[in-house]
Coordinates of C-alpha atoms in Angstrom, one line a residue:
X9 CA 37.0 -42.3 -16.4
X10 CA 40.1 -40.2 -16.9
X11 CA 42.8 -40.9 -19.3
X12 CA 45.0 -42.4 -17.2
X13 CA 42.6 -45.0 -16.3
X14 CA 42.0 -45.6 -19.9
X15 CA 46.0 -45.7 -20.4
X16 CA 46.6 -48.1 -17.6
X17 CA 43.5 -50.7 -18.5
X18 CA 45.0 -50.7 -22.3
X19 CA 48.2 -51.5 -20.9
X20 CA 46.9 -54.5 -18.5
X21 CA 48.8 -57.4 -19.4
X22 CA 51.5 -55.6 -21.8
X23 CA 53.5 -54.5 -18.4
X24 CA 56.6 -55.9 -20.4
X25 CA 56.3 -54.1 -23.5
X26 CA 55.2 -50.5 -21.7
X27 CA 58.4 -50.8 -19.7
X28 CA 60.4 -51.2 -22.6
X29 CA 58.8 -48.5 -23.8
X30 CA 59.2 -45.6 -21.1
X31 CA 62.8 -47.0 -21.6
X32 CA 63.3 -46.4 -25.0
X33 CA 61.9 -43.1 -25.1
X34 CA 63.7 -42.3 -22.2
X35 CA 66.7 -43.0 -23.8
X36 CA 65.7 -41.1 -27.1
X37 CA 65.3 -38.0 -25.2
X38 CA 69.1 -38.6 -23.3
X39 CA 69.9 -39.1 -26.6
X40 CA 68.7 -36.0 -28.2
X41 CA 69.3 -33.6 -25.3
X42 CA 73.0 -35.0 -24.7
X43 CA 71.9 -36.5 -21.5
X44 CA 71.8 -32.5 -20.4
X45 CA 68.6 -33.6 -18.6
X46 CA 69.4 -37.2 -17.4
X47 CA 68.2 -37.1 -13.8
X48 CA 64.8 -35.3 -15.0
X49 CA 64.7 -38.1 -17.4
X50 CA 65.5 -40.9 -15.0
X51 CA 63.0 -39.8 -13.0
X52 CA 60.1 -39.2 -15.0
X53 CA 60.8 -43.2 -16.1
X54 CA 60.5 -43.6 -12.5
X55 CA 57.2 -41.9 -11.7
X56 CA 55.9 -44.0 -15.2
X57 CA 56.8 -47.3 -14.3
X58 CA 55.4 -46.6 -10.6
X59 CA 52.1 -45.8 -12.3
X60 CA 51.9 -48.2 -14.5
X61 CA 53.2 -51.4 -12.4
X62 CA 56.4 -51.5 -14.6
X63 CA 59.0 -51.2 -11.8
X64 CA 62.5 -51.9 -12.8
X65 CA 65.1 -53.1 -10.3
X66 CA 68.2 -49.9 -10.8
X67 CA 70.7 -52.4 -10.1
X68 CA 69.9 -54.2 -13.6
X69 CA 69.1 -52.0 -16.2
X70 CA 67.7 -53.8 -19.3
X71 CA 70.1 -54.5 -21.9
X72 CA 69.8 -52.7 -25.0

């Protein structure tokens, strides 16, 4: 079993509270660079939420 299978059956049922979790660190690390590294950013949140079943809809972005 590799790690990411481990990840992803810890996260079973908690879809909610991983997305807002890839958020939140995404923003930390906008945060800290100065958004230098935005898109890289965006689309690393992308590639999680696509692995994990978190998809977001881009045209509402959680509130925060």
């Amino acid at each position: 079993m590799s790690f990411m299978d481990k990840l992803k059956g810890m996260l079973k049922g908690h879809e909610g509270t991983a997305g807002k979790g890839i958020d939140k660190g995404g923003d930390y690390v906008d945060q800290r660079t100065g958004n230098t590294y935005q898109s890289q950013v965006d689309t690393a949140q992308d590639k999680l939420r696509n692995e994990f079943g978190t998809r977001q809809d881009r045209g509402n972005p959680p509130r925060t």
